[in-house]
């Protein structure tokens, strides 16, 4: 899985970003929890993830996933 690529324009490279996350709880649509998330230099928060994935991918290339089966080798009929 590849991390989301963040394209930050040069004009926004030093700016601050904020998001509001709203989570509905309960059966009533009006019941919600709002969380404000603030981050300075957002690209820096995610810059290490892409490097870690890129470094880990070659090492895991030959690793078999749990539960997966290797295909049986083809044999000539006798």
Short mmCIF file of C-alpha atoms in Angstrom, two decimals, residues 5-71:
data_model
loop_
_atom_site.label_atom_id
_atom_site.label_comp_id
_atom_site.label_asym_id
_atom_site.label_seq_id
_atom_site.Cartn_x
_atom_site.Cartn_y
_atom_site.Cartn_z
CA UNK A 5 1.16 11.71 -2.14
CA UNK A 6 1.05 15.25 -0.81
CA UNK A 7 1.63 18.00 -3.34
CA UNK A 8 2.25 21.19 -1.40
CA UNK A 9 2.58 24.34 -3.49
CA UNK A 10 5.62 26.46 -2.64
CA UNK A 11 3.30 29.23 -1.45
CA UNK A 12 1.86 26.90 1.22
CA UNK A 13 5.07 25.14 2.28
CA UNK A 14 5.39 27.03 5.58
CA UNK A 15 1.71 27.54 6.29
CA UNK A 16 -0.42 25.97 8.97
CA UNK A 17 -3.32 23.64 8.19
CA UNK A 18 -6.34 22.62 10.21
CA UNK A 19 -9.12 20.08 9.80
CA UNK A 20 -12.31 19.37 11.68
CA UNK A 21 -13.18 15.71 12.10
CA UNK A 22 -16.85 15.04 12.87
CA UNK A 23 -17.85 11.60 14.08
CA UNK A 24 -21.53 10.73 14.45
CA UNK A 25 -22.31 8.77 17.59
CA UNK A 26 -25.59 7.16 18.52
CA UNK A 27 -28.69 6.82 16.38
CA UNK A 28 -29.48 10.52 16.20
CA UNK A 29 -27.79 12.35 13.30
CA UNK A 30 -27.50 15.45 15.50
CA UNK A 31 -25.25 13.70 18.01
CA UNK A 32 -21.67 14.21 16.89
CA UNK A 33 -18.22 14.75 18.30
CA UNK A 34 -16.12 17.39 16.57
CA UNK A 35 -12.33 17.32 16.87
CA UNK A 36 -10.16 20.12 15.56
CA UNK A 37 -6.79 19.00 14.24
CA UNK A 38 -4.03 21.56 13.74
CA UNK A 39 -0.67 20.91 12.16
CA UNK A 40 2.20 23.10 11.05
CA UNK A 41 4.25 21.89 8.08
CA UNK A 42 1.85 19.05 7.24
CA UNK A 43 4.13 17.59 4.55
CA UNK A 44 6.78 16.92 7.21
CA UNK A 45 4.33 14.77 9.18
CA UNK A 46 4.01 12.36 6.26
CA UNK A 47 7.46 12.67 4.69
CA UNK A 48 8.92 9.74 6.63
CA UNK A 49 6.12 7.31 5.75
CA UNK A 50 6.93 7.17 2.04
CA UNK A 51 10.61 6.61 2.76
CA UNK A 52 9.84 3.79 5.19
CA UNK A 53 7.54 2.06 2.72
CA UNK A 54 10.06 2.44 -0.09
CA UNK A 55 12.85 0.97 2.04
CA UNK A 56 10.72 -1.89 3.36
CA UNK A 57 9.27 -2.97 0.01
CA UNK A 58 12.42 -4.59 -1.48
CA UNK A 59 13.12 -6.51 1.74
CA UNK A 60 9.60 -7.93 1.80
CA UNK A 61 9.52 -8.79 -1.89
CA UNK A 62 10.22 -12.49 -1.42
CA UNK A 63 8.22 -12.91 1.77
CA UNK A 64 5.11 -15.07 1.46
CA UNK A 65 1.96 -13.72 3.05
CA UNK A 66 0.39 -15.77 5.80
CA UNK A 67 -2.29 -18.07 4.45
CA UNK A 68 -1.08 -17.81 0.85
CA UNK A 69 0.00 -20.98 -0.89
CA UNK A 70 2.85 -21.41 -3.32
CA UNK A 71 1.72 -22.74 -6.71
#
